[in-house]
Coordinates of C-alpha atoms and ligand atoms in Angstrom, one line a residue:
M275 CA -2.1 -10.1 19.8
M276 CA -2.2 -11.8 23.1
S277 CA -5.1 -11.3 25.2
T278 CA -4.6 -9.7 28.7
T279 CA -7.7 -11.3 30.3
S280 CA -9.2 -14.7 30.3
M281 CA -12.8 -15.4 29.2
H282 CA -13.3 -17.5 32.3
G283 CA -12.8 -14.5 34.7
M284 CA -9.8 -13.0 36.4
W285 CA -8.6 -12.9 40.0
S286 CA -9.6 -9.6 41.8
S287 CA -6.1 -9.1 43.0
R288 CA -2.6 -10.6 43.3
L289 CA -3.6 -11.7 46.9
A290 CA -6.7 -13.5 45.4
F291 CA -4.3 -15.5 43.1
I292 CA -2.0 -16.3 46.1
F293 CA -5.0 -17.6 48.0
A294 CA -6.4 -19.6 45.1
A295 CA -3.1 -21.2 44.2
T296 CA -2.2 -22.0 47.8
G297 CA -5.7 -23.4 48.2
S298 CA -4.9 -25.7 45.3
A299 CA -1.5 -26.7 46.6
V300 CA -2.5 -27.2 50.3
G301 CA -4.8 -30.1 50.6
L302 CA -4.7 -33.8 51.3
G303 CA -1.4 -33.9 49.6
N304 CA 0.2 -32.1 52.6
I305 CA -1.8 -33.6 55.5
W306 CA -2.7 -37.0 54.4
R307 CA -0.2 -38.0 51.6
F308 CA 3.0 -36.4 52.8
P309 CA 3.1 -38.1 56.2
Y310 CA 2.1 -41.5 54.9
T311 CA 4.5 -41.4 51.9
A312 CA 7.4 -40.1 54.3
G313 CA 6.4 -43.0 56.6
E314 CA 6.4 -45.7 53.9
S315 CA 9.9 -44.4 52.7
G316 CA 11.7 -44.3 56.0
G317 CA 11.5 -40.7 57.1
G318 CA 14.3 -38.2 57.2
A319 CA 16.2 -39.0 54.0
F320 CA 12.8 -39.0 52.2
V321 CA 12.0 -35.5 53.7
L322 CA 15.4 -34.2 52.6
I323 CA 15.1 -35.4 49.1
Y324 CA 11.5 -34.0 49.1
L325 CA 12.8 -30.6 50.1
L326 CA 15.4 -30.6 47.3
C327 CA 13.0 -31.5 44.8
V328 CA 10.6 -28.8 45.8
A329 CA 13.4 -26.2 45.5
A330 CA 15.3 -27.3 42.5
I331 CA 12.5 -28.9 40.5
G332 CA 9.1 -27.7 41.9
V333 CA 9.6 -24.0 42.3
P334 CA 11.1 -23.4 38.8
I335 CA 8.4 -25.5 37.2
M336 CA 5.7 -23.7 39.1
I337 CA 7.1 -20.4 37.8
A338 CA 7.0 -21.9 34.3
E339 CA 3.5 -23.1 34.6
V340 CA 2.1 -19.7 35.9
M341 CA 4.0 -18.0 33.2
L342 CA 2.7 -20.1 30.3
G343 CA -0.7 -19.9 31.7
R344 CA -0.7 -16.2 31.9
R345 CA 0.8 -16.0 28.4
G346 CA -1.9 -18.2 26.9
R347 CA -4.9 -17.2 28.9
Q348 CA -6.8 -20.3 27.8
S349 CA -7.3 -23.9 29.1
P350 CA -4.1 -25.8 29.1
I351 CA -4.7 -27.5 25.9
N352 CA -5.4 -24.3 23.9
T353 CA -2.7 -22.4 25.7
M354 CA 0.0 -25.0 24.8
R355 CA -1.2 -25.2 21.3
A356 CA -1.4 -21.4 20.8
L357 CA 2.1 -20.8 22.3
A358 CA 3.6 -23.6 20.3
V359 CA 2.2 -22.3 17.0
R360 CA 3.3 -18.8 18.0
Q361 CA 6.8 -20.1 18.5
G362 CA 6.7 -22.0 15.1
A363 CA 6.8 -25.2 17.2
H364 CA 4.7 -28.3 16.6
P365 CA 1.0 -28.1 17.8
A366 CA 1.4 -31.5 19.3
W367 CA 2.6 -29.7 22.4
Q368 CA -1.1 -29.4 23.3
L369 CA -0.6 -33.2 24.3
L370 CA 0.7 -31.8 27.5
G371 CA -2.8 -30.3 28.2
W372 CA -4.5 -33.7 27.4
M373 CA -2.2 -35.5 29.7
G374 CA -2.9 -33.0 32.3
I375 CA -6.7 -33.5 32.0
L376 CA -6.3 -37.2 32.3
A377 CA -4.2 -36.8 35.4
G378 CA -6.6 -34.3 36.8
L379 CA -9.6 -36.6 36.3
L380 CA -7.7 -39.7 37.8
I381 CA -6.3 -37.8 40.8
L382 CA -9.7 -36.2 41.7
S383 CA -11.4 -39.6 41.5
F384 CA -9.3 -41.0 44.4
Y385 CA -8.9 -37.6 46.0
S386 CA -12.7 -37.3 46.4
V387 CA -12.8 -40.7 48.1
I388 CA -10.1 -39.7 50.6
A389 CA -11.9 -36.3 51.1
G390 CA -15.1 -38.4 51.8
W391 CA -13.1 -40.2 54.7
T392 CA -12.3 -36.8 56.0
L393 CA -15.9 -35.8 56.0
A394 CA -17.0 -39.1 57.6
Y395 CA -14.4 -38.3 60.3
V396 CA -16.0 -35.0 61.1
F397 CA -19.0 -37.0 62.3
R398 CA -17.0 -39.7 64.1
A399 CA -15.0 -37.0 65.9
G400 CA -18.2 -35.0 66.8
S401 CA -20.2 -37.9 68.2
G402 CA -17.4 -38.6 70.7
Q403 CA -16.3 -42.0 69.2
F404 CA -12.6 -41.1 69.6
A405 CA -12.8 -40.6 73.3
G406 CA -10.2 -42.6 75.0
I407 CA -9.4 -44.9 72.2
D408 CA -6.1 -46.6 71.5
G409 CA -4.4 -47.7 68.3
P410 CA -6.5 -50.9 67.8
G411 CA -9.7 -49.0 68.5
S412 CA -8.8 -46.4 65.9
E413 CA -8.0 -49.2 63.4
A414 CA -11.5 -50.7 64.0
I415 CA -13.3 -47.3 63.3
F416 CA -11.2 -46.9 60.1
S417 CA -11.8 -50.5 58.8
A418 CA -15.6 -50.3 59.4
L419 CA -15.7 -47.1 57.3
T420 CA -13.5 -48.6 54.3
A421 CA -15.3 -51.8 54.5
D422 CA -18.7 -50.0 53.7
P423 CA -19.0 -49.2 50.1
E424 CA -22.4 -47.5 50.5
R425 CA -21.0 -45.0 53.2
L426 CA -18.0 -44.3 51.0
L427 CA -20.1 -43.6 48.1
A428 CA -22.3 -41.4 50.0
W429 CA -19.5 -39.3 51.1
H430 CA -17.7 -39.4 47.7
S431 CA -20.9 -38.2 46.1
I432 CA -21.4 -35.4 48.6
F433 CA -17.8 -34.2 48.0
M434 CA -18.0 -34.3 44.3
A435 CA -21.3 -32.2 44.4
L436 CA -19.7 -29.6 46.5
V437 CA -16.8 -29.4 43.9
V438 CA -19.0 -29.2 40.9
M439 CA -21.1 -26.4 42.5
I440 CA -18.2 -24.1 42.8
V441 CA -16.6 -24.9 39.5
A442 CA -19.9 -24.5 37.7
R443 CA -20.1 -20.9 39.2
G444 CA -16.6 -19.9 38.1
V445 CA -13.6 -20.2 40.3
A446 CA -12.6 -16.6 40.3
S447 CA -15.8 -15.7 42.1
G448 CA -16.4 -18.5 44.2
L449 CA -13.1 -19.4 45.8
E450 CA -11.5 -16.4 47.2
L451 CA -13.5 -15.5 50.2
A452 CA -13.6 -19.0 51.5
A453 CA -9.9 -19.4 51.1
R454 CA -9.1 -16.1 52.9
V455 CA -10.7 -17.2 56.2
L456 CA -10.6 -21.1 56.3
M457 CA -7.2 -21.7 55.2
P458 CA -5.6 -19.6 57.9
A459 CA -7.9 -21.4 60.4
L460 CA -6.6 -24.7 59.2
F461 CA -3.0 -23.5 59.7
V462 CA -3.8 -22.3 63.3
L463 CA -5.3 -25.7 64.1
L464 CA -2.3 -27.5 62.7
V465 CA -0.1 -25.6 65.0
I466 CA -2.2 -26.5 67.9
M467 CA -1.9 -30.1 67.0
V468 CA 1.8 -29.8 66.8
I469 CA 1.9 -28.3 70.2
Y470 CA -0.2 -31.0 71.4
A471 CA 2.0 -33.6 69.9
A472 CA 5.0 -32.0 71.5
Q473 CA 3.5 -32.3 75.0
A474 CA 1.7 -35.5 74.8
G475 CA 3.5 -37.5 72.0
D476 CA 7.0 -38.7 71.7
F477 CA 8.3 -35.5 70.1
G478 CA 11.8 -36.4 70.1
A479 CA 11.3 -39.5 68.2
G480 CA 8.9 -37.8 65.8
L481 CA 11.5 -34.9 65.2
G482 CA 14.4 -37.4 64.8
Y483 CA 12.3 -39.5 62.4
L484 CA 11.4 -36.6 60.1
F485 CA 14.7 -34.7 60.1
T486 CA 17.6 -37.2 60.6
P487 CA 18.4 -38.5 57.2
D488 CA 18.9 -42.2 57.2
F489 CA 19.7 -43.3 53.7
D490 CA 19.7 -47.0 54.6
A491 CA 16.1 -46.6 55.9
L492 CA 15.2 -45.0 52.5
S493 CA 16.3 -47.9 50.4
A494 CA 15.0 -50.4 52.8
H495 CA 11.5 -49.1 52.9
A496 CA 10.6 -48.5 49.3
G497 CA 12.4 -49.5 46.2
D498 CA 11.6 -46.2 44.5
A499 CA 11.8 -43.8 47.3
L500 CA 13.5 -41.2 45.2
L501 CA 10.5 -41.3 42.8
N502 CA 8.1 -41.2 45.7
A503 CA 9.7 -37.9 47.0
M504 CA 9.8 -36.3 43.6
G505 CA 6.2 -37.4 42.9
Q506 CA 5.2 -36.0 46.4
A507 CA 6.7 -32.7 45.3
F508 CA 4.7 -32.5 42.2
F509 CA 1.6 -33.7 43.8
S510 CA 1.8 -31.3 46.8
L511 CA 2.6 -28.2 44.6
S512 CA -0.2 -29.2 42.2
L513 CA 2.4 -29.2 39.3
G514 CA 2.5 -30.9 36.0
M515 CA -1.2 -31.1 35.0
G516 CA -2.3 -27.6 34.2
A517 CA -4.0 -26.6 37.6
I518 CA -1.4 -24.0 38.2
M519 CA -1.3 -23.1 34.6
I520 CA -4.9 -22.3 34.4
Y521 CA -4.8 -20.3 37.7
G522 CA -1.9 -18.4 36.1
S523 CA -4.2 -17.6 33.3
Y524 CA -6.5 -15.6 35.5
L525 CA -3.6 -13.6 36.9
S526 CA -3.1 -10.0 36.0
S527 CA -0.1 -9.2 33.7
Q528 CA 1.4 -6.9 36.3
A529 CA 1.9 -9.3 39.1
S530 CA 5.3 -10.6 39.9
I531 CA 5.3 -14.4 39.3
G532 CA 8.5 -15.3 41.1
T533 CA 7.6 -13.7 44.5
N534 CA 4.1 -15.2 44.4
V535 CA 5.4 -18.7 43.7
A536 CA 8.0 -18.5 46.3
I537 CA 5.2 -17.6 48.9
I538 CA 2.9 -20.4 47.6
A539 CA 5.6 -23.0 47.6
G540 CA 6.8 -21.9 51.1
I541 CA 3.4 -22.1 52.6
D542 CA 2.8 -25.5 51.1
T543 CA 6.0 -26.9 52.4
L544 CA 5.5 -25.6 55.9
V545 CA 2.1 -27.0 56.0
A546 CA 3.4 -30.4 55.1
L547 CA 6.2 -30.3 57.7
L548 CA 3.7 -29.3 60.3
A549 CA 1.5 -32.2 59.5
G550 CA 4.5 -34.5 59.9
L551 CA 5.3 -32.9 63.2
A552 CA 1.7 -33.3 64.4
I553 CA 1.5 -37.1 63.2
F554 CA 4.8 -38.8 64.0
P555 CA 5.1 -38.0 67.7
I556 CA 1.6 -39.5 68.2
V557 CA 2.6 -42.6 66.0
F558 CA 5.6 -43.2 68.1
A559 CA 3.9 -42.6 71.4
N560 CA 1.0 -45.1 70.7
G561 CA 2.8 -48.1 69.0
L562 CA 1.4 -47.2 65.7
E563 CA 3.5 -48.0 62.6
P564 CA 4.9 -45.0 60.4
S565 CA 4.6 -47.3 57.3
E566 CA 0.8 -47.8 57.9
G567 CA 0.2 -46.4 54.4
P568 CA -2.8 -44.2 53.2
S569 CA -4.7 -44.9 56.5
L570 CA -1.9 -43.3 58.6
I571 CA -3.5 -40.0 59.7
F572 CA -7.0 -41.5 60.0
L573 CA -5.5 -44.1 62.5
T574 CA -3.1 -41.6 64.3
L575 CA -5.2 -38.3 64.7
P576 CA -8.3 -40.0 66.4
V577 CA -6.0 -41.3 69.1
A578 CA -4.7 -37.7 69.7
F579 CA -8.2 -36.2 69.7
G580 CA -9.5 -38.9 72.0
Q581 CA -7.0 -38.0 74.7
M582 CA -6.7 -34.2 74.4
P583 CA -8.8 -31.7 76.2
F584 CA -11.7 -30.5 74.0
G585 CA -10.7 -33.3 71.6
A586 CA -14.2 -33.7 70.1
L587 CA -14.3 -30.0 69.2
F588 CA -10.8 -30.0 67.8
G589 CA -11.5 -33.1 66.0
V590 CA -14.6 -31.7 64.3
L591 CA -12.8 -28.5 63.4
F592 CA -9.7 -30.3 62.1
F593 CA -11.4 -32.8 59.7
L594 CA -13.8 -30.1 58.6
L595 CA -11.1 -27.8 57.8
L596 CA -9.2 -30.6 56.1
A597 CA -12.1 -31.3 53.9
F598 CA -12.3 -27.7 53.0
A599 CA -8.6 -27.7 52.1
A600 CA -9.2 -30.8 49.9
W601 CA -12.2 -29.0 48.3
T602 CA -10.1 -25.9 47.2
S603 CA -7.6 -28.4 45.7
A604 CA -10.3 -30.4 44.1
I605 CA -11.6 -27.4 42.3
S606 CA -8.3 -26.8 40.6
L607 CA -8.2 -30.4 39.5
L608 CA -11.5 -30.0 37.6
E609 CA -10.9 -26.5 36.2
P610 CA -8.7 -27.3 33.3
V611 CA -11.0 -29.9 31.7
V612 CA -14.0 -27.5 32.4
A613 CA -12.3 -24.6 30.7
Y614 CA -11.5 -26.7 27.7
L615 CA -15.0 -27.9 27.3
V616 CA -16.3 -24.4 27.5
E617 CA -13.7 -23.1 25.0
N618 CA -13.8 -25.9 22.5
K619 CA -17.2 -27.5 22.8
G620 CA -19.2 -24.4 23.5
F621 CA -20.7 -25.9 26.7
S622 CA -22.0 -23.7 29.4
R623 CA -19.8 -23.8 32.6
V624 CA -22.7 -25.6 34.3
R625 CA -22.9 -28.4 31.7
A626 CA -19.1 -28.7 31.5
S627 CA -18.7 -29.0 35.3
L628 CA -21.6 -31.6 35.5
L629 CA -20.1 -33.7 32.8
A630 CA -16.6 -33.7 34.0
G631 CA -17.9 -34.3 37.6
V632 CA -19.9 -37.3 36.5
A633 CA -16.9 -38.8 34.9
V634 CA -14.9 -38.4 38.0
W635 CA -17.7 -39.7 40.1
L636 CA -17.8 -42.9 38.2
L637 CA -13.9 -43.3 38.3
G638 CA -14.2 -42.7 42.0
I639 CA -16.6 -45.6 42.5
A640 CA -13.9 -47.8 41.0
C641 CA -11.6 -46.5 43.6
L642 CA -13.8 -46.9 46.7
L643 CA -14.7 -50.4 45.6
S644 CA -11.1 -51.3 45.4
L645 CA -11.1 -50.8 49.3
N646 CA -13.5 -53.5 49.7
E647 CA -15.6 -55.5 47.2
W648 CA -12.9 -55.3 44.5
S649 CA -9.9 -55.6 46.9
G650 CA -8.9 -58.8 45.1
F651 CA -8.2 -57.1 41.8
T652 CA -4.7 -55.6 41.7
L653 CA -2.3 -54.4 39.0
F654 CA 1.5 -54.1 40.0
E655 CA 0.4 -55.2 43.5
M656 CA -1.9 -52.2 43.9
G657 CA -5.6 -51.8 44.1
I658 CA -7.3 -49.2 41.8
L659 CA -7.1 -46.4 44.2
D660 CA -3.4 -46.9 45.0
L661 CA -2.7 -47.4 41.4
F662 CA -4.3 -44.1 40.3
D663 CA -2.4 -42.4 43.2
Y664 CA 0.9 -43.8 42.1
L665 CA 0.4 -43.5 38.4
T666 CA -0.4 -39.9 38.6
A667 CA 1.9 -38.6 41.2
N668 CA 4.9 -40.6 40.2
V669 CA 4.4 -40.8 36.4
L670 CA 2.0 -38.4 34.9
L671 CA 2.8 -35.4 36.9
P672 CA 6.6 -35.6 36.5
L673 CA 6.2 -36.3 32.8
G674 CA 4.1 -33.2 32.4
G675 CA 6.7 -31.4 34.4
I676 CA 9.4 -32.3 32.0
L677 CA 7.3 -31.0 29.0
I678 CA 6.6 -27.8 30.8
A679 CA 10.3 -27.3 31.7
V680 CA 11.5 -28.1 28.2
F681 CA 8.9 -25.9 26.6
A682 CA 9.5 -23.0 28.8
G683 CA 13.3 -23.3 28.7
W684 CA 14.0 -24.4 25.3
I685 CA 11.0 -23.5 23.0
L686 CA 9.7 -20.3 24.4
D687 CA 11.7 -17.1 23.3
E688 CA 14.0 -16.0 26.1
E689 CA 12.6 -12.5 25.3
V690 CA 9.1 -13.7 26.4
S691 CA 10.1 -15.5 29.6
R692 CA 12.3 -12.4 30.5
T693 CA 9.3 -10.1 30.0
E694 CA 6.8 -12.3 31.9
L695 CA 9.2 -12.8 34.8
G696 CA 9.9 -9.0 34.9
A697 CA 13.7 -9.7 34.5
S698 CA 15.8 -6.8 33.4
N699 CA 19.3 -7.7 32.2
G700 CA 20.9 -7.6 35.5
A701 CA 18.3 -9.7 37.3
W702 CA 20.1 -12.4 39.4
F703 CA 17.1 -14.7 39.6
Y704 CA 16.6 -15.0 35.9
P705 CA 19.7 -17.0 34.9
L706 CA 19.2 -19.2 38.0
W707 CA 15.7 -20.0 36.9
R708 CA 16.6 -20.5 33.3
G709 CA 19.5 -22.9 34.3
L710 CA 17.2 -24.9 36.6
I711 CA 14.3 -25.1 34.0
R712 CA 16.6 -25.9 31.0
W713 CA 18.9 -28.4 32.7
V714 CA 18.4 -29.2 36.3
A715 CA 14.6 -30.0 36.3
P716 CA 14.3 -32.0 33.2
L717 CA 17.5 -34.1 33.9
C718 CA 16.7 -34.7 37.5
V719 CA 13.2 -36.0 36.6
I720 CA 14.7 -38.3 34.0
L721 CA 17.4 -39.5 36.3
V722 CA 14.8 -40.3 39.0
F723 CA 12.8 -42.2 36.3
L724 CA 15.8 -44.2 35.3
N725 CA 16.6 -45.0 38.9
A726 CA 13.1 -46.1 39.5
I727 CA 13.0 -48.6 36.6
G728 CA 16.4 -49.9 37.8
L729 CA 18.6 -48.6 34.9
I730 CA 20.9 -46.6 37.2
Ligands
LIG219 N1 -1.8 -30.2 45.6 C1 -2.9 -30.8 46.1 C2 -2.7 -31.4 47.4 O1 -1.6 -31.3 47.8 C3 -3.4 -31.9 45.1 C4 -3.3 -31.5 43.6 C5 -2.5 -32.2 42.8 C6 -4.2 -30.5 43.2 C7 -2.4 -31.7 41.4 C8 -4.0 -30.0 41.9 C9 -3.1 -30.7 41.0 O2 -3.6 -31.8 48.1

């Protein structure tokens, strides 16, 4: 008999799930990663492909992840094993869970370093360092930070400690209240930034850059721009590694999965687009480069805060709320491995969170050193931080996504998914979802992979 609750706790309501899953989805991926990846890939065409990936691949896979999680009610490893065995399939499906844990640890290790930059910028903004600076001035502040391993280590450590604290308490209890208040606040602030960019920046150029697809720019900027767009969709929606699966496992059996996922994916996409609209007008008005890379928002936003009225206040609030958004995402990156350690090793939550947290902290040190002391060490022309970023978003998450799609579409009984998704025989969305999950999502991911390695 399947259990209807999880041993790790349950969301208090459907809304609590939406807040938690949106908290996982909205984070550095939207505000830091989306603008810089779009900028590296030439803008509009990338954005268009990204939106298509969210709709045709991301949403159906998110539905599948929530569904599998709720069906299994355990850590992704045990959920996949149990569901596979129940279907008479090979228990090796649990590998999906293992891959997800690896991806989660790797993502969190660099994610925490970038969240550390964000925390550092709260203080830079507050002390008035941005007042009146231009592009080069902003570069100087940023390079001073990334060149200093001790500072980076301090912020990385503080951030990881904050993450471990909540995960150790249990996410269902710790997360909800915070997400209810602070996430809407971040949203409002982002809208203010867009309004400012519309007035003071080159809004026409920013808008054109984001929404006029130029496919020549796409291929000129990044060899694997298609892969970048798809990887960004997985990363931003928290898909392919079990974060959404485990959050689904704390969702009550009555809640409608499709509606919830539509809301979560909609908000996530809106936040990314708003971030783009806040950044690129400032980029173009101040002679900065869209293709600046991971430093993009840390170079751009200080210039805006330095010029706008009450810029110091807005700057502090913005970076604080961004750090908070990163925190709610980071918690979901750690939760699957912690749940596994509790289930299978009999660890307490505290011990499991500490152990996983220390592993991530160590990996994070390698990431932050790659910005300075170890900058000479590269693989595929990337330092460790960039490599972890690329490898997880563009390889591990989409691979996990294929496995989830194939399992949900081909292995799991149709009866089961019909019941989970509340689809009676006439429901229009079910055949659509099933077509996307069986054919479109896996084939698109494979085609994009083949394209990236130059085979098609
Ligand atoms: N979606 C998060 C963000 O956009 C990052 C994340 C990726 C979280 C994968 C969980 C799993 O910042």
